[in-house]
Coordinates of C-alpha atoms in Angstrom, one line a residue:
Chain A
X843 CA 173.7 118.4 254.6
X844 CA 173.7 121.8 252.9
X845 CA 175.9 123.3 255.6
X846 CA 178.5 120.6 254.8
X847 CA 178.1 121.4 251.2
X848 CA 178.8 125.1 251.8
X849 CA 181.9 124.3 253.8
X850 CA 183.2 122.0 251.2
X851 CA 182.6 124.5 248.5
X852 CA 180.2 122.3 246.5
X853 CA 177.8 125.2 246.5
X854 CA 178.2 128.8 247.4
X855 CA 176.0 131.0 249.6
X856 CA 175.1 133.3 246.7
X857 CA 174.1 130.4 244.5
X858 CA 172.0 129.0 247.3
X859 CA 170.4 132.4 247.9
X860 CA 169.6 132.9 244.3
X861 CA 168.1 129.5 243.9
X862 CA 165.9 130.1 246.9
X863 CA 164.9 133.5 245.6
X864 CA 164.0 132.2 242.2
X865 CA 162.0 129.4 243.8
X866 CA 160.1 131.9 245.8
X867 CA 159.2 133.7 242.5
X868 CA 158.1 130.4 241.0
X869 CA 155.9 129.6 244.0
X870 CA 154.4 133.0 244.3
X871 CA 150.9 131.5 244.1
X872 CA 151.4 130.0 247.5
X873 CA 151.4 133.5 248.9
X874 CA 153.8 132.5 251.7
X875 CA 155.9 135.6 251.7
X876 CA 154.7 139.2 252.3
X877 CA 158.0 140.9 251.8
X878 CA 161.0 139.5 250.0
X879 CA 164.3 141.2 251.0
X880 CA 166.2 140.4 247.8
X881 CA 168.9 143.0 247.9
X882 CA 169.8 142.6 251.5
X883 CA 169.7 138.8 251.3
X884 CA 172.1 138.8 248.4
X885 CA 174.5 141.1 250.3
X886 CA 174.3 138.8 253.3
X887 CA 175.0 135.8 251.0
X888 CA 178.0 137.6 249.5
X889 CA 179.4 138.4 253.0
X890 CA 178.9 134.7 253.9
X891 CA 180.8 133.6 250.8
X892 CA 183.7 135.8 251.7
X893 CA 183.9 134.1 255.1
X894 CA 183.7 130.6 253.6
X895 CA 186.5 131.5 251.1
X896 CA 188.7 132.6 254.1
X897 CA 187.8 129.3 255.8
X898 CA 186.1 131.2 258.6
X899 CA 182.4 130.6 258.6
X900 CA 180.5 131.8 261.7
X901 CA 178.9 128.4 262.3
X902 CA 176.6 125.9 260.9
X903 CA 174.0 128.5 260.0
X904 CA 176.4 130.7 258.0
X905 CA 174.9 131.3 254.6
X906 CA 171.7 129.4 255.3
X907 CA 168.6 131.0 253.8
X908 CA 165.9 131.5 256.4
X909 CA 162.5 133.2 256.6
X910 CA 160.9 135.0 259.5
X911 CA 157.2 135.4 260.3
X912 CA 156.0 139.0 259.8
X913 CA 155.3 139.7 263.4
X914 CA 159.0 139.9 264.3
X915 CA 160.6 143.3 264.0
X916 CA 163.3 143.5 261.4
X917 CA 165.4 146.6 260.7
X918 CA 164.9 148.1 257.3
X919 CA 162.4 145.5 256.3
X920 CA 158.6 146.2 256.5
X921 CA 156.9 144.4 259.4
X922 CA 153.1 144.3 259.0
X923 CA 151.7 141.5 261.1
X924 CA 149.4 141.1 258.0
X925 CA 147.4 144.1 259.1
X926 CA 146.5 147.5 257.7
X927 CA 147.6 148.9 261.1
X928 CA 151.2 148.4 260.3
X929 CA 151.4 148.8 256.6
X930 CA 154.6 150.6 255.7
X931 CA 156.0 150.2 259.2
X932 CA 159.7 149.8 259.1
X933 CA 161.2 148.9 262.4
X934 CA 164.3 150.6 263.8
X935 CA 165.4 147.4 265.5
X936 CA 165.8 143.7 265.0
X937 CA 164.0 141.2 267.3
X938 CA 166.5 139.4 269.4
X939 CA 166.0 136.1 267.7
X940 CA 166.4 137.7 264.3
X941 CA 169.6 139.4 265.4
X942 CA 170.9 136.1 266.8
X943 CA 170.3 134.4 263.4
X944 CA 171.9 137.2 261.5
X945 CA 174.9 137.2 263.9
X946 CA 175.3 133.5 262.9
X947 CA 175.5 134.5 259.3
X948 CA 172.0 133.3 258.2
X949 CA 170.6 134.9 255.1
X950 CA 167.2 136.5 255.7
X951 CA 165.1 136.0 252.5
X952 CA 162.0 137.7 253.6
X953 CA 158.9 138.0 255.9
X954 CA 156.2 135.4 255.8
X955 CA 152.5 135.6 255.8
X956 CA 150.2 134.9 258.7
X957 CA 146.8 135.5 260.1
X958 CA 146.3 139.2 261.1
X959 CA 148.3 139.7 264.3
X960 CA 148.7 136.0 264.6
X961 CA 145.1 135.5 265.5
X962 CA 143.7 132.5 263.7
X963 CA 144.3 128.8 262.9
X964 CA 144.3 128.9 259.1
X965 CA 146.6 131.7 257.9
X966 CA 143.6 132.9 256.0
X967 CA 142.7 136.1 257.8
X968 CA 145.6 138.4 256.9
X969 CA 145.2 141.5 254.7
X970 CA 147.5 140.0 252.1
X971 CA 145.3 137.0 251.5
X972 CA 145.4 133.4 252.6
X973 CA 148.5 131.1 252.3
X974 CA 148.2 128.0 250.2
X975 CA 149.5 124.7 251.4
X976 CA 152.4 123.6 249.0
X977 CA 151.0 120.0 249.4
X978 CA 148.0 121.2 247.4
X979 CA 150.3 121.1 244.4
X980 CA 152.1 117.9 245.2
X981 CA 151.9 114.8 243.1
X982 CA 150.8 112.9 246.3
X983 CA 147.7 115.1 246.7
X984 CA 146.8 115.3 243.1
X985 CA 146.9 111.6 242.6
X986 CA 144.4 111.2 245.4
X987 CA 142.0 113.9 244.5
X988 CA 139.2 112.9 242.1
X989 CA 138.2 115.7 239.8
X990 CA 134.5 116.1 239.6
X991 CA 134.5 117.0 235.9
X992 CA 137.1 118.0 233.3
X993 CA 136.2 121.6 233.5
X994 CA 136.6 121.8 237.3
X995 CA 139.2 124.3 238.1
X996 CA 142.0 122.4 239.9
X997 CA 143.2 125.7 241.3
X998 CA 140.1 126.0 243.5
X999 CA 140.8 122.8 245.4
X1000 CA 143.8 124.0 247.3
X1001 CA 144.1 123.3 251.0
X1002 CA 145.0 125.7 253.9
X1003 CA 148.3 125.6 255.6
X1004 CA 146.9 125.9 259.1
X1005 CA 148.0 128.8 261.3
X1006 CA 148.9 131.2 262.3
X1007 CA 152.5 130.7 261.1
X1008 CA 151.3 129.3 257.8
X1009 CA 153.6 131.4 255.6
X1010 CA 156.6 130.1 257.5
X1011 CA 155.5 126.5 257.3
X1012 CA 154.7 126.8 253.6
X1013 CA 158.1 128.4 253.0
X1014 CA 160.0 125.6 254.7
X1015 CA 157.8 122.9 253.1
X1016 CA 158.3 124.2 249.6
X1017 CA 162.1 124.4 249.9
X1018 CA 162.3 128.1 249.6
X1019 CA 164.3 128.3 252.8
X1020 CA 165.9 125.9 255.2
X1021 CA 164.4 127.1 258.4
X1022 CA 161.8 129.7 259.4
X1023 CA 160.7 131.5 262.6
X1024 CA 157.1 131.3 263.6
X1025 CA 155.4 132.2 266.9
X1026 CA 153.3 129.9 269.1
X1027 CA 150.6 131.1 271.4
X1028 CA 147.9 128.5 271.1
X1029 CA 149.5 126.1 268.6
X1030 CA 150.4 128.6 265.9
X1031 CA 153.7 126.9 265.0
X1032 CA 152.7 123.2 265.5
X1033 CA 149.4 123.4 263.7
X1034 CA 150.7 124.6 260.3
X1035 CA 153.8 122.3 260.8
X1036 CA 151.4 119.4 260.9
X1037 CA 149.4 120.4 257.9
X1038 CA 152.5 121.2 255.8
X1039 CA 154.6 118.2 256.8
X1040 CA 157.4 120.0 258.6
X1041 CA 158.9 119.9 262.1
X1042 CA 157.4 122.6 264.3
X1043 CA 159.0 123.2 267.7
X1044 CA 157.4 125.2 270.5
X1045 CA 160.2 125.8 273.1
X1046 CA 159.6 126.1 276.8
X1047 CA 158.2 129.5 277.8
X1048 CA 161.1 131.5 279.0
X1049 CA 163.8 129.8 277.0
X1050 CA 163.9 132.0 273.9
X1051 CA 163.6 135.8 274.0
X1052 CA 160.4 137.5 272.9
X1053 CA 162.0 140.9 272.5
X1054 CA 160.9 142.2 269.2
X1055 CA 158.1 139.6 268.7
X1056 CA 155.0 141.7 268.5
X1057 CA 153.1 140.4 271.5
X1058 CA 149.7 138.7 271.5
X1059 CA 149.5 137.0 274.9
X1060 CA 152.6 137.9 277.0
X1061 CA 152.2 135.0 279.3
X1062 CA 152.0 132.4 276.6
X1063 CA 153.8 133.6 273.4
X1064 CA 157.0 132.0 272.3
X1065 CA 159.0 132.2 269.1
X1066 CA 158.6 128.9 267.2
X1067 CA 161.0 127.1 265.0
X1068 CA 160.0 125.4 261.7
X1069 CA 162.5 123.1 259.9
X1070 CA 162.4 120.0 257.7
X1071 CA 164.0 117.7 260.2
X1072 CA 164.5 117.5 264.0
X1073 CA 168.3 117.9 263.9
X1074 CA 167.8 121.2 262.1
X1075 CA 165.4 122.3 264.8
X1076 CA 168.0 121.5 267.5
X1077 CA 170.6 123.6 265.6
X1078 CA 168.4 126.6 265.4
X1079 CA 167.3 126.2 269.0
X1080 CA 171.0 126.1 270.0
X1081 CA 171.5 129.5 268.4
X1082 CA 168.4 131.2 269.8
X1083 CA 168.0 129.9 273.3
X1084 CA 169.4 131.7 276.4
X1085 CA 168.8 134.7 278.6
X1086 CA 168.2 138.0 277.1
X1087 CA 168.5 141.1 279.3
X1088 CA 166.0 142.8 277.1
X1089 CA 163.3 140.2 277.9
X1090 CA 163.0 139.7 281.6
X1091 CA 160.7 136.7 281.1
X1092 CA 163.7 134.7 279.9
X1093 CA 165.2 132.5 282.6
X1094 CA 168.7 133.2 283.7
X1095 CA 170.0 129.6 283.7
X1096 CA 172.9 129.0 281.4
X1097 CA 171.8 127.3 278.2
X1098 CA 174.2 124.9 276.5
X1099 CA 173.5 124.1 272.9
X1100 CA 173.4 120.4 272.3
X1101 CA 173.7 117.9 269.5
X1102 CA 171.1 115.1 269.4
X1103 CA 172.3 111.6 270.1
X1104 CA 171.0 108.9 267.8
X1105 CA 168.9 106.9 270.2
X1106 CA 168.9 103.2 269.7
X1107 CA 167.6 102.0 273.1
X1108 CA 164.2 103.4 274.2
X1109 CA 163.6 100.8 276.9
X1110 CA 164.2 103.4 279.6
X1111 CA 161.6 105.8 278.2
X1112 CA 158.2 106.2 279.6
X1113 CA 155.7 107.6 277.1
X1114 CA 152.3 109.0 278.3
X1115 CA 149.2 108.8 276.2
X1116 CA 146.7 111.4 277.6
X1117 CA 143.2 109.9 277.1
X1118 CA 141.5 113.3 276.9
X1119 CA 143.4 114.0 273.7
X1120 CA 141.0 111.6 272.0
X1121 CA 139.0 114.8 271.4
X1122 CA 135.6 115.0 269.7
X1123 CA 136.1 115.4 266.0
X1124 CA 139.4 113.6 265.9
X1125 CA 139.6 111.8 262.5
X1126 CA 139.7 108.0 262.5
X1127 CA 142.8 108.2 260.4
X1128 CA 144.7 110.2 263.0
X1129 CA 143.4 108.1 265.8
X1130 CA 144.8 105.0 264.1
X1131 CA 148.1 106.7 263.4
X1132 CA 148.4 107.8 267.1
X1133 CA 147.7 104.2 268.1
X1134 CA 150.3 102.9 265.7
X1135 CA 152.9 105.3 267.1
X1136 CA 152.2 104.1 270.6
X1137 CA 152.7 100.5 269.5
X1138 CA 155.9 101.5 267.8
X1139 CA 157.3 102.7 271.1
X1140 CA 155.9 99.7 273.0
X1141 CA 157.4 97.2 270.6
X1142 CA 160.8 98.9 270.8
X1143 CA 160.7 98.4 274.6
X1144 CA 159.5 101.7 275.9
X1145 CA 157.0 101.9 278.7
X1146 CA 153.8 103.2 277.2
X1147 CA 151.1 104.2 279.7
X1148 CA 147.7 105.9 279.5
X1149 CA 147.5 109.0 281.6
X1150 CA 144.9 111.6 282.4
X1151 CA 144.9 115.4 282.1
X1152 CA 141.4 116.0 283.3
X1153 CA 141.1 119.7 282.6
X1154 CA 142.1 119.5 279.0
X1155 CA 138.6 120.2 277.8
X1156 CA 138.6 123.5 279.5
X1157 CA 141.8 124.8 278.0
X1158 CA 140.1 126.4 275.0
X1159 CA 137.6 128.3 277.1
X1160 CA 140.4 129.4 279.5
X1161 CA 142.5 130.4 276.6
X1162 CA 139.6 132.3 275.1
X1163 CA 139.3 134.5 278.2
X1164 CA 143.0 135.0 279.0
X1165 CA 143.9 135.6 275.3
X1166 CA 141.2 138.2 274.7
X1167 CA 142.1 139.9 277.9
X1168 CA 145.8 140.2 277.1
X1169 CA 145.0 141.1 273.5
X1170 CA 142.8 144.0 274.7
X1171 CA 145.8 145.3 276.6
X1172 CA 148.5 144.6 274.0
X1173 CA 146.6 146.1 271.1
X1174 CA 146.1 149.4 273.0
X1175 CA 149.5 150.6 271.8
X1176 CA 148.2 150.9 268.3
X1177 CA 146.8 154.5 268.3
X1178 CA 148.4 155.9 265.2
X1179 CA 150.5 158.5 266.9
X1180 CA 154.0 157.0 267.1
X1181 CA 153.9 154.4 264.2
X1182 CA 151.6 152.6 261.9
X1183 CA 148.4 153.7 260.3
X1184 CA 146.8 156.9 261.3
X1185 CA 143.4 158.1 260.3
X1186 CA 142.7 161.4 258.8
X1187 CA 140.1 162.1 261.5
X1188 CA 141.4 165.0 263.5
X1189 CA 138.6 166.3 265.6
X1190 CA 139.9 164.9 268.9
X1191 CA 142.4 162.5 270.2
X1192 CA 139.8 159.9 271.1
X1193 CA 138.0 160.1 267.8
X1194 CA 141.3 159.8 266.0
X1195 CA 142.3 156.7 268.0
X1196 CA 138.9 155.2 267.4
X1197 CA 138.9 155.9 263.7
X1198 CA 142.5 154.7 263.3
X1199 CA 141.7 151.4 265.1
X1200 CA 138.5 150.9 263.1
X1201 CA 140.4 151.3 259.9
X1202 CA 143.5 149.4 260.9
X1203 CA 142.1 146.3 262.5
X1204 CA 140.1 143.5 260.9
X1205 CA 136.9 142.0 262.5
X1206 CA 138.8 139.2 264.2
X1207 CA 141.2 141.6 266.1
X1208 CA 138.4 144.0 267.0
X1209 CA 136.2 141.3 268.2
X1210 CA 138.9 140.0 270.5
X1211 CA 139.7 143.4 271.9
X1212 CA 136.1 144.0 272.7
X1213 CA 135.6 140.6 274.3
X1214 CA 138.8 141.1 276.3
X1215 CA 137.6 144.4 277.6
X1216 CA 134.3 142.9 278.6
X1217 CA 136.1 140.2 280.7
X1218 CA 138.2 142.8 282.3
X1219 CA 135.3 145.1 283.4
X1220 CA 135.2 145.5 287.2
X1221 CA 131.9 143.6 287.4
X1222 CA 133.4 140.7 285.4
X1223 CA 137.0 140.6 286.5
X1224 CA 136.6 137.9 289.2
X1225 CA 134.0 136.0 287.4
X1226 CA 135.9 135.6 284.2
X1227 CA 139.5 136.7 284.2
X1228 CA 140.6 135.5 287.7
X1229 CA 138.5 132.4 287.2
X1230 CA 140.4 131.6 284.0
X1231 CA 143.7 132.1 285.8
X1232 CA 142.6 129.6 288.4
X1233 CA 141.6 127.1 285.7
X1234 CA 145.0 127.7 284.1
X1235 CA 146.7 126.6 287.3
X1236 CA 144.6 123.4 287.3
X1237 CA 145.6 122.7 283.7
X1238 CA 149.3 123.3 284.5
X1239 CA 149.0 121.1 287.6
X1240 CA 147.6 118.2 285.5
X1241 CA 150.9 118.1 283.6
X1242 CA 153.0 118.4 286.7
X1243 CA 151.2 115.4 288.3
X1244 CA 151.7 113.3 285.1
X1245 CA 155.4 114.1 284.8
X1246 CA 155.9 113.5 288.5
X1247 CA 154.5 110.0 288.1
X1248 CA 157.4 109.0 285.9
X1249 CA 156.3 109.9 282.4
X1250 CA 159.1 111.4 280.4
X1251 CA 157.3 112.6 277.2
X1252 CA 153.6 112.7 276.2
X1253 CA 152.5 111.6 272.7
X1254 CA 149.4 113.1 271.2
X1255 CA 147.9 114.1 267.9
X1256 CA 148.6 117.6 266.7
X1257 CA 145.5 118.3 264.7
X1258 CA 142.0 116.8 264.4
X1259 CA 142.4 116.0 260.7
X1260 CA 144.5 116.7 257.7
X1261 CA 144.4 120.1 256.0
X1262 CA 141.0 121.3 254.9
X1263 CA 140.2 122.8 251.5
X1264 CA 140.1 126.5 251.8
X1265 CA 136.5 126.6 250.5
X1266 CA 135.4 124.4 253.5
X1267 CA 137.5 126.2 256.0
X1268 CA 136.0 129.6 255.5
X1269 CA 132.5 128.4 256.0
X1270 CA 132.9 128.9 259.8
X1271 CA 134.2 132.1 261.4
X1272 CA 137.7 132.5 262.9
X1273 CA 136.8 132.0 266.5
X1274 CA 134.9 128.8 265.9
X1275 CA 137.7 127.4 263.8
X1276 CA 140.3 128.4 266.3
X1277 CA 138.3 126.8 269.1
X1278 CA 138.1 123.6 267.1
X1279 CA 141.6 123.4 265.9
X1280 CA 143.6 124.6 268.9
X1281 CA 142.3 121.9 271.3
X1282 CA 145.2 119.6 271.0
X1283 CA 148.0 122.2 271.0
X1284 CA 146.7 124.9 273.4
X1285 CA 147.3 123.2 276.8
X1286 CA 151.1 123.2 276.2
X1287 CA 151.0 127.0 276.0
X1288 CA 148.9 127.2 279.1
X1289 CA 151.5 125.2 281.0
X1290 CA 154.5 126.7 279.2
X1291 CA 155.8 123.3 278.2
X1292 CA 157.9 122.5 275.2
X1293 CA 156.2 120.6 272.4
X1294 CA 157.1 119.5 268.9
X1295 CA 155.2 118.3 265.8
X1296 CA 156.9 115.5 263.9
X1297 CA 155.5 114.8 260.4
X1298 CA 154.3 111.2 260.6
X1299 CA 152.5 110.0 257.5
X1300 CA 150.3 110.9 254.6
X1301 CA 146.5 110.8 254.9
X1302 CA 144.2 109.1 252.5
X1303 CA 143.9 112.4 250.6
X1304 CA 147.7 112.5 250.2
X1305 CA 148.2 115.2 252.8
X1306 CA 150.6 115.3 255.8
X1307 CA 149.6 114.3 259.2
X1308 CA 151.8 114.9 262.2
X1309 CA 152.0 113.8 265.8
X1310 CA 152.9 115.9 268.8
X1311 CA 155.4 115.2 271.7
X1312 CA 155.1 117.3 274.8
X1313 CA 158.0 117.4 277.2
X1314 CA 159.0 118.6 280.6
X1315 CA 159.9 122.2 281.2
X1316 CA 163.3 123.1 279.8
X1317 CA 164.0 119.5 278.8
X1318 CA 164.2 120.2 275.1
X1319 CA 167.1 117.8 274.8
X1320 CA 165.1 114.9 275.9
X1321 CA 162.1 115.9 273.9
X1322 CA 164.0 116.4 270.7
X1323 CA 166.0 113.1 271.2
X1324 CA 162.7 111.2 271.4
X1325 CA 161.3 113.2 268.4
X1326 CA 164.4 112.4 266.4
X1327 CA 164.1 108.6 267.1
X1328 CA 160.5 108.7 266.1
X1329 CA 161.3 110.7 262.9
X1330 CA 163.7 108.0 261.9
X1331 CA 161.2 105.2 262.5
X1332 CA 158.4 106.8 260.4
X1333 CA 160.4 108.0 257.4
X1334 CA 158.0 110.6 256.3
X1335 CA 158.0 111.0 252.5
X1336 CA 159.4 114.0 250.8
X1337 CA 157.0 116.3 249.0
X1338 CA 156.9 115.8 245.2
X1339 CA 156.2 119.4 244.4
X1340 CA 155.2 120.1 240.8
X1341 CA 156.1 123.7 240.0
X1342 CA 156.0 125.3 236.6
X1343 CA 158.9 127.4 235.6
X1344 CA 158.2 130.7 233.9
X1345 CA 158.9 129.0 230.6
X1346 CA 156.1 126.6 231.3
X1347 CA 158.1 123.4 231.7
X1348 CA 156.8 121.4 234.6
X1349 CA 159.6 120.0 236.8
X1350 CA 160.0 118.2 240.1
X1351 CA 161.9 119.6 243.0
X1352 CA 164.1 117.2 245.0
X1353 CA 166.7 119.4 246.5
X1354 CA 168.8 118.5 249.5
X1355 CA 166.3 118.6 252.4
X1356 CA 168.2 119.5 255.5
X1357 CA 171.1 121.7 256.4
X1358 CA 172.6 120.0 259.4
Chain B
X1182 CA 121.2 137.7 279.5
X1183 CA 121.9 140.1 276.7
X1184 CA 124.6 142.8 277.1
X1185 CA 122.9 146.2 277.8
X1186 CA 123.4 149.1 275.5
X1187 CA 125.2 151.0 278.3
X1188 CA 127.8 148.3 278.6
X1189 CA 128.3 148.1 274.9
X1190 CA 128.8 151.9 274.8
X1191 CA 131.2 151.6 277.8
X1192 CA 133.2 148.9 276.0
X1193 CA 133.5 151.0 272.8
X1194 CA 134.8 153.9 274.9
X1195 CA 137.3 151.7 276.7
X1196 CA 138.5 149.8 273.8
X1197 CA 138.3 152.6 271.3
X1198 CA 137.2 150.2 268.6
X1199 CA 133.6 149.9 267.5
X1200 CA 131.3 146.9 267.0
X1201 CA 130.5 148.2 263.5
X1202 CA 127.2 146.4 263.2
X1203 CA 124.9 143.9 264.9
X1204 CA 127.2 141.1 263.8
X1205 CA 129.9 142.5 266.0
X1206 CA 127.5 142.6 269.0
X1207 CA 126.4 139.0 268.2
X1208 CA 130.1 138.0 268.3
X1209 CA 130.4 139.4 271.8
X1210 CA 127.3 137.6 273.0
X1211 CA 128.6 134.3 271.7
X1212 CA 132.0 135.0 273.2
X1213 CA 130.4 135.5 276.6
X1214 CA 128.3 132.5 276.3
X1215 CA 131.4 130.4 275.4
X1216 CA 133.3 131.8 278.4
X1217 CA 130.5 130.9 280.7
X1218 CA 131.6 127.3 280.5
X1219 CA 134.4 128.2 282.9
X1220 CA 131.9 128.2 285.7
X1221 CA 131.5 124.4 285.5
X1222 CA 135.0 124.0 286.9
X1223 CA 135.4 123.9 290.7
X1224 CA 138.2 126.2 291.6
X1225 CA 137.8 126.3 295.4
X1226 CA 141.1 126.9 297.1
X1227 CA 142.9 127.4 293.8
X1228 CA 145.2 130.4 293.4
X1229 CA 145.1 132.3 290.1
X1230 CA 148.1 131.8 288.0
X1231 CA 149.7 134.8 286.4
X1232 CA 152.8 133.2 284.9
X1233 CA 154.3 129.8 284.4
X1234 CA 157.6 131.2 285.7
X1235 CA 156.1 132.2 289.1
X1236 CA 158.5 130.1 291.1
X1237 CA 161.5 132.0 289.7
X1238 CA 162.9 135.4 290.5
X1239 CA 162.3 138.0 287.9
X1240 CA 165.4 139.4 286.2
X1241 CA 165.9 143.1 286.9
X1242 CA 168.9 144.7 285.4
X1243 CA 170.9 147.6 286.8
X1244 CA 169.3 151.0 286.5
X1245 CA 171.9 152.2 284.1
X1246 CA 171.3 153.8 280.7
X1247 CA 172.8 151.5 278.1
X1248 CA 171.2 152.7 274.9
X1249 CA 169.0 155.5 273.6
X1250 CA 169.6 158.7 271.6
X1251 CA 167.6 157.4 268.7
X1252 CA 165.1 160.2 268.4
X1253 CA 165.4 160.4 264.6
X1254 CA 164.7 156.7 264.1
X1255 CA 161.8 156.7 266.4
X1256 CA 160.2 159.7 264.8
X1257 CA 160.6 158.3 261.3
X1258 CA 157.5 156.1 261.7
X1259 CA 155.1 158.8 262.9
X1260 CA 152.9 160.5 260.4
X1261 CA 152.4 163.8 262.1
X1262 CA 155.3 165.3 264.0
X1263 CA 156.8 168.8 264.7
X1264 CA 160.4 169.1 265.7
X1265 CA 160.7 166.3 268.3
X1266 CA 157.1 166.0 269.2
X1267 CA 154.4 163.6 268.1
X1268 CA 151.4 165.7 267.1
X1269 CA 148.0 164.6 268.4
X1270 CA 144.6 166.2 267.8
X1271 CA 143.1 168.1 270.8
X1272 CA 142.4 166.0 273.8
X1273 CA 139.8 166.0 276.6
X1274 CA 137.0 165.8 274.1
X1275 CA 134.9 162.7 274.9
X1276 CA 133.5 160.5 272.1
X1277 CA 129.9 161.2 271.4
X1278 CA 127.4 158.9 273.2
X1279 CA 126.2 155.8 271.5
X1280 CA 122.8 157.2 270.5
X1281 CA 124.4 160.2 268.9
X1282 CA 126.9 158.3 266.8
X1283 CA 126.1 157.1 263.4
X1284 CA 128.5 154.2 263.6
X1285 CA 126.3 152.2 265.8
X1286 CA 123.0 150.5 264.7
X1287 CA 120.1 151.7 266.8
X1288 CA 117.9 149.5 268.9
X1289 CA 120.1 146.3 268.8

């Protein structure tokens, strides 16, 4: 919608940019952004405006304000990964996906907050503090929350965004940008998308370049896309997908950007409902919603079948070993010599490295490095690492079997419950929380399959709940077509954000929601 | 089985990060316990999987230089440098053993 508005001149890119920047300032308490690139954003907006005046926009994304998770390299803008290790690090290059967006004329507003080095499921463990879910400040949530007493601080009841791309999800959800980049290794894009009521797409591994994305697990990482509607996600996907000579894990097949058809007839579809996704701890609310969604498809004529992915329950343990092992390797590059934090300790190379890493990494990161090294020790290699790789194959094969049996798309919940209040969430440590929350999203990363979260309904507490669709490898078009049909059926409500201006007048925000 | 002090020391040397305190060691113990669940799965005859793209040919580009000459930009992010060198403290000096370090709690 906003792209059309830009084309018709109803709004200019600079106006759009300034509105977003001012909204970012008004929503600072969400802590969604780490760095705001005000000057460069305005320059990009001005350049875009020139192009529209000449009637030569670069495409649908020209002039559209976007945000990028702070683990993507961006030239001239600080990239921190929410860690002390990279404070002050200014990259000399743009990640391929960032470059692609900029080449399309998108306006980069800033870098969003995350869990340190993308490790976590709450966006609570970064050095810049936790991200607050914009829905904590929505009329819908406030109406449902019962204050225990007049003097209870409403501020303390805010809920988490989920993680680790929480900043990106919050930015999209609070209208400060029209699309954001996240990353997805175990669910890090879909989890916060579900909690913040936005669309979160995890593309097939190998479709989008990882060059410039600071790696966590090389065999599972993908850049993720967060938008307010499925059509927008398809547009962004179209501009990002494709082979990159700088990332040899991208496939060489030609990628053709597609527009999503508006499906009316779902009778030829086969939807699979994996019974193991009825995981322990799944809230009754979400179970009911999942069931309702299955009925929705059934009543519309689609074939809905129960399927089995027997190794689902082992995906978290498998992930735990493979992730920590790859992390141990990937974090080895942070030694303080070439970039990033460097300790003052100067007695020897090793002691400088050790001190730099002790000072630069938080407990979560250090814990994973140490566990990873343990699993990679010669005496443990076969027992843990290779074993996990074998289990990985079993998990991937489960999916292959199910898709071979004729199922087109799988329908599952995305999270076990709606967003938890921050005070509750921090009662357990990072690893426990990740293990609990990643269970529904992790297997898709193991198998490299595309998956998308579609916001479905509000919970009893007035918070968003989403459902997940998992598709066949490289069949994003089919996956997104089904997701778009579903989105139309459920009509997820728009957030009624109550944000105070600086002059203390409360006002509601109902801007145009999508750009396509 | 608890992890021995020798292994803990070895891990700290390999990883060049420290456990900091007994909580860190506990965390490792729990992580190992958690990972032990893997042994419940029967993986006889199953090949380990390195990558989901294993059925495809890896892209290898031509061995031609297409970019570079960015010494200045690369050195900008380093704290200690001299001319075109990154400066490191003296090498080949091993970290002190666990018992001699004051960063590790004794007798855990």
